mmCIF file of C-alpha atoms in Angstrom:
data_model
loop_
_atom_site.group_PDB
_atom_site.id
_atom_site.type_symbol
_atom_site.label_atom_id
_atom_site.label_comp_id
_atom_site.label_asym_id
_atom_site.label_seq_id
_atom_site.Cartn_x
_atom_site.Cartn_y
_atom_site.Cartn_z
ATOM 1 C CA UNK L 1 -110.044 152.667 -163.116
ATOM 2 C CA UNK L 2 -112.098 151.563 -160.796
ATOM 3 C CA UNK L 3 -115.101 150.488 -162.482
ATOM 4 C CA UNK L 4 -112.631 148.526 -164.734
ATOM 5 C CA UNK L 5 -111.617 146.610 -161.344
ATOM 6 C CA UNK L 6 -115.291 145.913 -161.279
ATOM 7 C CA UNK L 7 -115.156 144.691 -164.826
ATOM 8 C CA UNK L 8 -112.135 142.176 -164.245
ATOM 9 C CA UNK L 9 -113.696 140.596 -160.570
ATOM 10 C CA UNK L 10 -116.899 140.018 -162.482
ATOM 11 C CA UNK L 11 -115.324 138.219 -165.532
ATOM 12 C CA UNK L 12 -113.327 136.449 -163.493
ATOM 13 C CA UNK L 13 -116.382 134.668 -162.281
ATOM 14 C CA UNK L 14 -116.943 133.480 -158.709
ATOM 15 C CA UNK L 15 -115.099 135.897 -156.991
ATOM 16 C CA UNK L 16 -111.690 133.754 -157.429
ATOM 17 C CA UNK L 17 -109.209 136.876 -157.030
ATOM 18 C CA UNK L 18 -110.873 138.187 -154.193
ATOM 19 C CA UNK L 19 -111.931 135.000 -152.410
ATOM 20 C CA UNK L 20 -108.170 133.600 -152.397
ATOM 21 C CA UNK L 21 -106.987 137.271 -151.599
ATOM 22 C CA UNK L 22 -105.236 136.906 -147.952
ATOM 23 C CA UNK L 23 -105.867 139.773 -145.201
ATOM 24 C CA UNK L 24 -103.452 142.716 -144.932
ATOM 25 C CA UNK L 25 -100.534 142.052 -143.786
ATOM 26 C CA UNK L 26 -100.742 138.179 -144.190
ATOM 27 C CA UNK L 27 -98.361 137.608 -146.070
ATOM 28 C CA UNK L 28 -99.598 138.231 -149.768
ATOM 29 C CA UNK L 29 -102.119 140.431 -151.620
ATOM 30 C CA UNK L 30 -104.857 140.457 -153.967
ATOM 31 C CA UNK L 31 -103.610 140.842 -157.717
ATOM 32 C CA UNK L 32 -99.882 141.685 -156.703
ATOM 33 C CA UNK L 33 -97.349 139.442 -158.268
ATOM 34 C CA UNK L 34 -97.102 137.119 -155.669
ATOM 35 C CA UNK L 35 -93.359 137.125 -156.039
ATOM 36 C CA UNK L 36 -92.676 135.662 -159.376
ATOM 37 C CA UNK L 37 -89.816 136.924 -161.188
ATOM 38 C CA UNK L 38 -89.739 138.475 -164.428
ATOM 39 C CA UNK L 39 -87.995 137.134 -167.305
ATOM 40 C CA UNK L 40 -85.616 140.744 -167.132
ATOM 41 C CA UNK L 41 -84.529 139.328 -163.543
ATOM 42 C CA UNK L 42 -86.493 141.933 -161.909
ATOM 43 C CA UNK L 43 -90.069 141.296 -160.374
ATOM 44 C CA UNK L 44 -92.797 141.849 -162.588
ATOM 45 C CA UNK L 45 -94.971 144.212 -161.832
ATOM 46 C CA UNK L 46 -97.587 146.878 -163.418
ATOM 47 C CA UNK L 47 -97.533 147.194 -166.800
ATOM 48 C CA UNK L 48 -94.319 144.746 -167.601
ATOM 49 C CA UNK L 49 -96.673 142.171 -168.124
ATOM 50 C CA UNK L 50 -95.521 139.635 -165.328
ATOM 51 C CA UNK L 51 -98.026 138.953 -162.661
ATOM 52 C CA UNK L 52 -98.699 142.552 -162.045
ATOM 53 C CA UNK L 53 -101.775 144.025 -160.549
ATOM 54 C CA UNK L 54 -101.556 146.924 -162.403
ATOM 55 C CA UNK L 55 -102.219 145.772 -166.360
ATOM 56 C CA UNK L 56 -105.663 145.658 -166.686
ATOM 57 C CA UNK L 57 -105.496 144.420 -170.210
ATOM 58 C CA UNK L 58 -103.712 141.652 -168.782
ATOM 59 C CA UNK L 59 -106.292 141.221 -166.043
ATOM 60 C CA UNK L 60 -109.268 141.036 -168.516
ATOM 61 C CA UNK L 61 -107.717 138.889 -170.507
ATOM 62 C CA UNK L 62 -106.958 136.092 -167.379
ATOM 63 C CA UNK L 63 -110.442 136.591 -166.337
ATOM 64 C CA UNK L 64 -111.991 135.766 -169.676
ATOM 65 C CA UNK L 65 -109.797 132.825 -169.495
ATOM 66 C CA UNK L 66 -111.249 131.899 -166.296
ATOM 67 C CA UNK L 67 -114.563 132.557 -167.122
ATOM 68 C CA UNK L 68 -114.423 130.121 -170.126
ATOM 69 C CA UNK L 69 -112.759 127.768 -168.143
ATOM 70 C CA UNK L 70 -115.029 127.840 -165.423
ATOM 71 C CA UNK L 71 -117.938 127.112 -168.061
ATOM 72 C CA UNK L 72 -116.021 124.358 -169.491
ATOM 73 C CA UNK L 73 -116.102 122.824 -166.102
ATOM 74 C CA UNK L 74 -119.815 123.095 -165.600
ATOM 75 C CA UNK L 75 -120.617 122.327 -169.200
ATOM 76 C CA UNK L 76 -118.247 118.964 -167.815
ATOM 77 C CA UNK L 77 -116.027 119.620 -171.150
ATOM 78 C CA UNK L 78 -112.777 118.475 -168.264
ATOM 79 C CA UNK L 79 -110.434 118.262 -171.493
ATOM 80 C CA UNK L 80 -110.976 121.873 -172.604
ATOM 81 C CA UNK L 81 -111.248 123.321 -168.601
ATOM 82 C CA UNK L 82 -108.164 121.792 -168.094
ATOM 83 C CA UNK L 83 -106.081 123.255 -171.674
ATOM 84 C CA UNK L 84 -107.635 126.910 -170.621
ATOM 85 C CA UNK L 85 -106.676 126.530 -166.436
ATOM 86 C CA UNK L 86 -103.050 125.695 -167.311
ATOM 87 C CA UNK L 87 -103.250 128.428 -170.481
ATOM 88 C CA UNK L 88 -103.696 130.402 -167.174
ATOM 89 C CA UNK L 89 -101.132 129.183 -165.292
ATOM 90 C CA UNK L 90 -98.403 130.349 -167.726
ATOM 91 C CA UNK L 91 -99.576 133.933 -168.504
ATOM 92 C CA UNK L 92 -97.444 136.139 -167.000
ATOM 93 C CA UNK L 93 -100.082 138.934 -166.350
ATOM 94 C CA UNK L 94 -102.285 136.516 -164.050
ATOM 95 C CA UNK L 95 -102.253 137.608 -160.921
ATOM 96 C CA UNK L 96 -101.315 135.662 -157.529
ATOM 97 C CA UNK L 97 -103.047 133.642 -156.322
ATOM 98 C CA UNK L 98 -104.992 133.269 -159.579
ATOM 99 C CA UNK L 99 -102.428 131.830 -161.447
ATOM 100 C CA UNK L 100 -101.615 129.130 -159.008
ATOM 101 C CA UNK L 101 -105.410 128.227 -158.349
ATOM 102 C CA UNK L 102 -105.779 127.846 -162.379
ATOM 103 C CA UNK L 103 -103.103 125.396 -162.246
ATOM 104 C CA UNK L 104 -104.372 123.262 -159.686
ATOM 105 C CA UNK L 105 -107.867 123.384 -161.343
ATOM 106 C CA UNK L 106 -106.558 122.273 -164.692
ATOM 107 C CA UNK L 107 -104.905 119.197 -162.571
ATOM 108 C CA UNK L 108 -108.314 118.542 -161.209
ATOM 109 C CA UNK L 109 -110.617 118.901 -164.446
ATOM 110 C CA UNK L 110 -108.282 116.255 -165.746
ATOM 111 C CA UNK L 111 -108.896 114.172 -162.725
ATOM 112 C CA UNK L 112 -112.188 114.815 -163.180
ATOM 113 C CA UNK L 113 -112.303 113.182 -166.310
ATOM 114 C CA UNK L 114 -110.438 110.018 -165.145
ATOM 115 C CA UNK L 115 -107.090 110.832 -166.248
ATOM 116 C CA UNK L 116 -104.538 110.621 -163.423
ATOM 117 C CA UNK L 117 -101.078 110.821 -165.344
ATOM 118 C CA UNK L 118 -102.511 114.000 -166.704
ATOM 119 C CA UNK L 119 -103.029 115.484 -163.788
ATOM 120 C CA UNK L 120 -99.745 114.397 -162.123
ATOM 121 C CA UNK L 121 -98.260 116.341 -164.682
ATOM 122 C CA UNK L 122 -100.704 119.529 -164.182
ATOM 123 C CA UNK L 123 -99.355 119.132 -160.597
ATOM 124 C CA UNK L 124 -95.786 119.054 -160.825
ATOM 125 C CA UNK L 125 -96.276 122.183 -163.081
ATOM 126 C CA UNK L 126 -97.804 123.786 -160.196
ATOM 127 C CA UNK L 127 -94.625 123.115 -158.052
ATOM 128 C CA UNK L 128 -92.538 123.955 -160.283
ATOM 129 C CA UNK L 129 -94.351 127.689 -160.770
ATOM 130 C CA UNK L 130 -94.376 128.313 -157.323
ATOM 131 C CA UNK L 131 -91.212 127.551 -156.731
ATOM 132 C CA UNK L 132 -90.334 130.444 -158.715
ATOM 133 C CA UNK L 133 -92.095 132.412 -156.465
ATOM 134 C CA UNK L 134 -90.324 135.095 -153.594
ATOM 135 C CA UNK L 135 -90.460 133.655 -150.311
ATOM 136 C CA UNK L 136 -92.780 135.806 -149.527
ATOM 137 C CA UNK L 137 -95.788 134.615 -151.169
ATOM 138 C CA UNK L 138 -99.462 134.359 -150.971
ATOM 139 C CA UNK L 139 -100.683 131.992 -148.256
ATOM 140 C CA UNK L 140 -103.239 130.189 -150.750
ATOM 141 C CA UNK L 141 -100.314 129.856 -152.872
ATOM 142 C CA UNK L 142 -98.261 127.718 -150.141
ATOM 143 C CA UNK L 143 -101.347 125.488 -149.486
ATOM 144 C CA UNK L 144 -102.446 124.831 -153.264
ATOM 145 C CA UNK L 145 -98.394 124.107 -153.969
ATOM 146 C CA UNK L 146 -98.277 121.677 -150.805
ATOM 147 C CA UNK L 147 -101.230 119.579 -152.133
ATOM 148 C CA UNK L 148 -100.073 119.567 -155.663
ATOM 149 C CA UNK L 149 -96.876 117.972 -154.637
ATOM 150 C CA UNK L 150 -98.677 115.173 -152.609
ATOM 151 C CA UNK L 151 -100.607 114.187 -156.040
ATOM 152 C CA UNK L 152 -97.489 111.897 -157.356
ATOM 153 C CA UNK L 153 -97.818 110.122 -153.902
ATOM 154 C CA UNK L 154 -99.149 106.466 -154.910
ATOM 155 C CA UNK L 155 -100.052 105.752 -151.193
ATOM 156 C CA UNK L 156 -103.169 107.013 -150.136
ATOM 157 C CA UNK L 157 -103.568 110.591 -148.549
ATOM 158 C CA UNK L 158 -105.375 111.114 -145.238
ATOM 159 C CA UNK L 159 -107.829 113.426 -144.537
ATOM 160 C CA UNK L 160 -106.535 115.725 -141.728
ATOM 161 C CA UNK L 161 -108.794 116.470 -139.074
ATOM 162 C CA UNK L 162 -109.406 120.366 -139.286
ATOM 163 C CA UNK L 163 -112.420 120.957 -142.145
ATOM 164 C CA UNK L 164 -111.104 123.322 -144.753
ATOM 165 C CA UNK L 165 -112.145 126.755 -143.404
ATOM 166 C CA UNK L 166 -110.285 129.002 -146.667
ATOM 167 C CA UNK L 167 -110.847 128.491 -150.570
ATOM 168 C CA UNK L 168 -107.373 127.541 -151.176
ATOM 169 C CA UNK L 169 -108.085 124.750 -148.663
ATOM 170 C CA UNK L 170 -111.033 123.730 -150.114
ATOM 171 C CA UNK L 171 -109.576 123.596 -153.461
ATOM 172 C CA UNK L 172 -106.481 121.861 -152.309
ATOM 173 C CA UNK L 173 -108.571 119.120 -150.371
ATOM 174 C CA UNK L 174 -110.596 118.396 -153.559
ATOM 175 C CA UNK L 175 -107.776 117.962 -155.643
ATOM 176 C CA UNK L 176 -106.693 115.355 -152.713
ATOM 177 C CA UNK L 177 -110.213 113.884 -152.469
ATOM 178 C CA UNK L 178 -109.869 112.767 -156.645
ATOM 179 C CA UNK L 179 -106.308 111.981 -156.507
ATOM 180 C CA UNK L 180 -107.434 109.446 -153.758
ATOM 181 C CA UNK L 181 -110.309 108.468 -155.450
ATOM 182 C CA UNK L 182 -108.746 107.512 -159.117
ATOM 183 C CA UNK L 183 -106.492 105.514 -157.254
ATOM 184 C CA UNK L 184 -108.639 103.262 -155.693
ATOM 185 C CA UNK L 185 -108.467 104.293 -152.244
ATOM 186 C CA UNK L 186 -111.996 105.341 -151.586
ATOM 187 C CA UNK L 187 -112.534 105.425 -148.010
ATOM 188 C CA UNK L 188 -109.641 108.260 -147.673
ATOM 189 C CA UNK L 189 -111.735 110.028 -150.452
ATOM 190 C CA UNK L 190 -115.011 110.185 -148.943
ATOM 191 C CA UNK L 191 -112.876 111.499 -145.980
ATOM 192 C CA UNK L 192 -112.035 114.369 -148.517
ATOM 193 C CA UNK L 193 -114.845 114.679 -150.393
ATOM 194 C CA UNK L 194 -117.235 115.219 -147.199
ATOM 195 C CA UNK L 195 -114.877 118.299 -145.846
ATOM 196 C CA UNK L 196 -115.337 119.694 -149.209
ATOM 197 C CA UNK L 197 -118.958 119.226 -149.226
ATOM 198 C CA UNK L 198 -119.687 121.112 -146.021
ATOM 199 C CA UNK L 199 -117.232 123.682 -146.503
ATOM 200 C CA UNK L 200 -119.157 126.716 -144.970
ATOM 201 C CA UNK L 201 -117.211 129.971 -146.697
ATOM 202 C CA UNK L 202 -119.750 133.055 -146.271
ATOM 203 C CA UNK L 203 -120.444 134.289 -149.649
ATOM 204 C CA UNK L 204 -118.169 132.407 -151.955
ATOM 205 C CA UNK L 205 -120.171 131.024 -154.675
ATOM 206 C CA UNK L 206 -117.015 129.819 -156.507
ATOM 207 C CA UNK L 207 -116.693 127.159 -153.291
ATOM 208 C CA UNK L 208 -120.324 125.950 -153.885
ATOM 209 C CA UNK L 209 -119.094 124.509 -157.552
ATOM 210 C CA UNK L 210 -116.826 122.717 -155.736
ATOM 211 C CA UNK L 211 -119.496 121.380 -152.878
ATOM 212 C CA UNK L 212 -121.447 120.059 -155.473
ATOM 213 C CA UNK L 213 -118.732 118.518 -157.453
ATOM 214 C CA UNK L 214 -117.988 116.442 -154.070
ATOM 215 C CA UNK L 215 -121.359 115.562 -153.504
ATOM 216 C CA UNK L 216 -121.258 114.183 -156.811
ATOM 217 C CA UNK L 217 -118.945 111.841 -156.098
ATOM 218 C CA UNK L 218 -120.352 111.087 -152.777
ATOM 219 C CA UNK L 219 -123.376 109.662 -154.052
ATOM 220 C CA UNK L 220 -121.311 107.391 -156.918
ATOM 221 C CA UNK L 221 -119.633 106.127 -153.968
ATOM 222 C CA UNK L 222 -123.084 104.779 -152.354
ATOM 223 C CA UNK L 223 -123.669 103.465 -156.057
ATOM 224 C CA UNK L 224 -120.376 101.521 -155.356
ATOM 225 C CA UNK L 225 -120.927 99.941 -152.174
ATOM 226 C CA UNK L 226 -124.640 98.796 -153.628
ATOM 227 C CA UNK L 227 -123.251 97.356 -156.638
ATOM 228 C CA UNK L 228 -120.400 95.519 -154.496
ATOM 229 C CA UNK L 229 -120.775 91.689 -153.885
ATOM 230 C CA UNK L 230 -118.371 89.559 -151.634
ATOM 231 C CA UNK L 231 -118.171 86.655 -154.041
ATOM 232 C CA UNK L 232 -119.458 85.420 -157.621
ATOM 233 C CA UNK L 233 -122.858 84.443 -158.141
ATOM 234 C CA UNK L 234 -122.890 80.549 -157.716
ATOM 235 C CA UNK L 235 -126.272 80.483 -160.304
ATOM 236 C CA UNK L 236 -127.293 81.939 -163.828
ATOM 237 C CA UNK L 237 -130.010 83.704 -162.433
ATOM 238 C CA UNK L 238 -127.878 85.117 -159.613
ATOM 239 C CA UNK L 239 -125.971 86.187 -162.232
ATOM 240 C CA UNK L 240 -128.319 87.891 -164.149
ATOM 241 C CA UNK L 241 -129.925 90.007 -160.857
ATOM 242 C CA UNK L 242 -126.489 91.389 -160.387
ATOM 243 C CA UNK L 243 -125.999 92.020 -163.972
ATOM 244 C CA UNK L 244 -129.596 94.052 -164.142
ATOM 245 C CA UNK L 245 -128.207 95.754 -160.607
ATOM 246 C CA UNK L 246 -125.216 97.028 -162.115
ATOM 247 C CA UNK L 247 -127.280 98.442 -165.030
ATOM 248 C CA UNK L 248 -129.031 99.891 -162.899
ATOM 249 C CA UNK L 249 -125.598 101.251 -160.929
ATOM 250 C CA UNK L 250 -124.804 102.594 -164.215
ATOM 251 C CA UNK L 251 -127.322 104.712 -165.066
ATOM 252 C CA UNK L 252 -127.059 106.572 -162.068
ATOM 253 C CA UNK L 253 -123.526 107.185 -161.622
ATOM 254 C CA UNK L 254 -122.311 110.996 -162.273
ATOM 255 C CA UNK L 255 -118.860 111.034 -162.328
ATOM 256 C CA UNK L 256 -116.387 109.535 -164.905
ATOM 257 C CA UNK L 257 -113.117 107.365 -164.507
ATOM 258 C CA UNK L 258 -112.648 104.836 -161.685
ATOM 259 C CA UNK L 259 -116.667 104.349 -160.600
ATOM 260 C CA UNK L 260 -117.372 103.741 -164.061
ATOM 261 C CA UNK L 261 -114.420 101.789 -164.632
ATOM 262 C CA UNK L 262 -115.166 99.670 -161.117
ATOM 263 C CA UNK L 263 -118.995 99.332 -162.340
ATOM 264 C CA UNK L 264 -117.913 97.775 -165.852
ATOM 265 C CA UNK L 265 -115.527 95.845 -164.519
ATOM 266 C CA UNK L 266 -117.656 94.453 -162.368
ATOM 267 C CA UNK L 267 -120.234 93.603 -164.775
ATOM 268 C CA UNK L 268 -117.963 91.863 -167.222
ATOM 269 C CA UNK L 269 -117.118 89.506 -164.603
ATOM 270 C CA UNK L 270 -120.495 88.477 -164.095
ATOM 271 C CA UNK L 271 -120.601 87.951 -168.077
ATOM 272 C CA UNK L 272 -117.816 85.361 -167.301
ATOM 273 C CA UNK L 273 -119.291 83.892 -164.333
ATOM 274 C CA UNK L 274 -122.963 83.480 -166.267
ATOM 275 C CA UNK L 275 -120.718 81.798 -169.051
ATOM 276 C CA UNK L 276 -118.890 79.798 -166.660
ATOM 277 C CA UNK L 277 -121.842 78.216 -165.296
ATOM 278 C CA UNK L 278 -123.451 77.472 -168.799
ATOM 279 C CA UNK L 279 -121.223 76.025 -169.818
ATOM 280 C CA UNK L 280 -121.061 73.348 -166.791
ATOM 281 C CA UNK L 281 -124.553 73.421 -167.072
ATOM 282 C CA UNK L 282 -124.236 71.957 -170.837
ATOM 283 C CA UNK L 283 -121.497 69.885 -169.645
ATOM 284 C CA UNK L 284 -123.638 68.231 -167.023
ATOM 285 C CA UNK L 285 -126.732 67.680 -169.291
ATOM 286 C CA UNK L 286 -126.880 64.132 -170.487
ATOM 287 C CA UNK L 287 -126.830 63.421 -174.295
ATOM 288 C CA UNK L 288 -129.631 62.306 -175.554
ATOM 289 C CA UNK L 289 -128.164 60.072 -178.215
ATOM 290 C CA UNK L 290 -125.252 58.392 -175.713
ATOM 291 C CA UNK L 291 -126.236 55.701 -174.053
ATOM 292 C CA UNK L 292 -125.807 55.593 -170.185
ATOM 293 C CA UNK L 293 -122.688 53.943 -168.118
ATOM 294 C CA UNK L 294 -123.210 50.602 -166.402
ATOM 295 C CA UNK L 295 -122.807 53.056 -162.977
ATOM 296 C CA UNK L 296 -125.948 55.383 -164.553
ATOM 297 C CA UNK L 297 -128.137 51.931 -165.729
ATOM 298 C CA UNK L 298 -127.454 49.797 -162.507
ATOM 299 C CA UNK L 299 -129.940 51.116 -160.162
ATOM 300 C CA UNK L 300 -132.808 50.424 -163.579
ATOM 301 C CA UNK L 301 -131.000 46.899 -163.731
ATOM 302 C CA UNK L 302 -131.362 45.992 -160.418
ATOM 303 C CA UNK L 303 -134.552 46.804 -159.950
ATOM 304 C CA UNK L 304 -135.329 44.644 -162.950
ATOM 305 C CA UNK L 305 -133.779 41.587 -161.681
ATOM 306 C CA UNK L 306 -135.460 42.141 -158.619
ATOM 307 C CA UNK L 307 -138.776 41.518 -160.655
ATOM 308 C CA UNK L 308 -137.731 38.861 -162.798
ATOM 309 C CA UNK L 309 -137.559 40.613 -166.216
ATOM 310 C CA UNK L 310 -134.054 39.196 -166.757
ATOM 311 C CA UNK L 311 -134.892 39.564 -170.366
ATOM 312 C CA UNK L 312 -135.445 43.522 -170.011
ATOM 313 C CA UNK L 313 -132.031 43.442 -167.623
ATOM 314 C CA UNK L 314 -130.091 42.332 -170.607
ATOM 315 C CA UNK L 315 -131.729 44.183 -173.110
ATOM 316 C CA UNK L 316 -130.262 47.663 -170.525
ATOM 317 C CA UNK L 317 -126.516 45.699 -170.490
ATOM 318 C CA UNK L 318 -126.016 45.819 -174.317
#
């Protein structure tokens, strides 16, 4: 039995089971079924295929979920991490606090990819599942439930001042740090994304995935304030500089959704600036074949008369 424990923790990947695991006596417990009821009315437990510990079928099956979710989230598939997290989510032999991790990952691979009504729906799935849960639940589970309910929140969310110093509050700070980010409100998600990026957890390898995630997004957010201008370009070649900038912006940007979005956006308004300002350029050019206004030929006129050449004056009035 116990070298089949061995089996499960390492195809779980990362350590997930045990690094969310709370201390004795905390409240909760590694693999038990942090309070969710079974569908007989009774808790589940070993071997009735609820959350319990105790099936290890069910157990290797969760972590070889995980495990291909976890690849799908490195391999940056978002759309297939976030199908397998919430697959997760729903199996009744995943244990606690697995379960309600999977569910907010598979809200943040979709943010991840840029979709935030997605995840806002991954989220309130989250709430609802632990709200099944006993009041005596895991810990991690309280913390990753709190921040999934504070993704429908359109206003931004402010970083609190205490770094995350346990995985579920590193997970529950980067699912914060995007929901900020895909709405706009950058400056709260650097806030986010920096506690997540020098989260200092001893050992847990599944955290550093989520470091560099955040760094990720830390450096498109340096692309952004590079690539930001004040006002339009008031020349074509202006124009064109900013355009060849934000190529440039492009290139290196290694996230998806709103820096992209921002990026394009930004460049198709220069496309309609440098039109703009052709086309007032053409509009200002004189035609060759139209004769000038008595306002455009006076100054030649003049200028004739003063010299005499009355006969060259008249010749410019016709």
């Amino acid at each position: 039995m116990f070298v089949g424990i061995l089996a499960v923790l390492g195809a779980i990947g990362f350590g997930v089971w045990w690094v969310l695991r709370p201390d004795e006596g905390s409240g909760g417990g590694s693999g038990n079924n942090g309070g969710r009821v079974a569908e007989d009315g009774g808790k589940a437990g070993p071997g009735k295929g609820g959350n319990g510990g105790g099936d290890l079928a069910a157990q290797n099956r969760v972590g070889r979920k995980y495990t291909s979710a976890r690849s799908s989230l490195e391999q940056r598939d978002y759309a297939a991490a976030e199908a397998t997290f919430a697959e997760i989510l729903k199996d009744k032999g995943a244990p606690e606090p697995t379960a309600t991790l999977a569910g907010v990952e598979s809200a943040i691979a979709a943010l991840l990819d840029g979709r935030s009504e997605d995840a806002r729906a991954r989220a309130a799935a989250v709430q609802k599942h632990v709200g099944g849960l006993r009041a005596g639940i895991d810990p991690a589970c309280k913390v990753l439930g709190a921040a999934a309910a504070r993704v429908a929140n359109l206003q931004p969310e402010e970083p609190g001042d205490s770094p995350p110093d346990t995985p579920a509050e590193v997970a529950a700070a980067l699912l914060l740090a995007l929901k900020n980010w895909e709405q706009g409100c950058h400056q709260q998600a650097v806030g986010w994304f920096g506690q997540v990026a020098n989260a200092e957890l001893g050992g847990s390898e599944w955290v550093s995935g989520y470091r560099q995630l955040a760094t990720r997004y830390l450096a498109d957010h340096e692309v952004l304030l590079e690539t930001d201008y004040q006002q339009l370009p008031d020349t074509i070649e202006g124009c064109e500089a900013l355009k060849l900038k934000l190529d440039a912006g492009l290139r290196e940007l290694q996230t998806n959704g709103r820096a992209l979005f921002n990026l394009r956006q930004r460049r198709l308004q220069i496309a309609r600036q440098a039109r703009h300002l052709a086309r007032l350029a053409d509009e200002s050019r004189p035609d060759p074949d139209q004769p000038p206004t008595l306002a455009e030929a006076l100054p030649a006129i003049e200028a004739l008369i003063g010299q005499s050449r009355f006969a060259d004056a008249a010749e410019r009035l016709k």
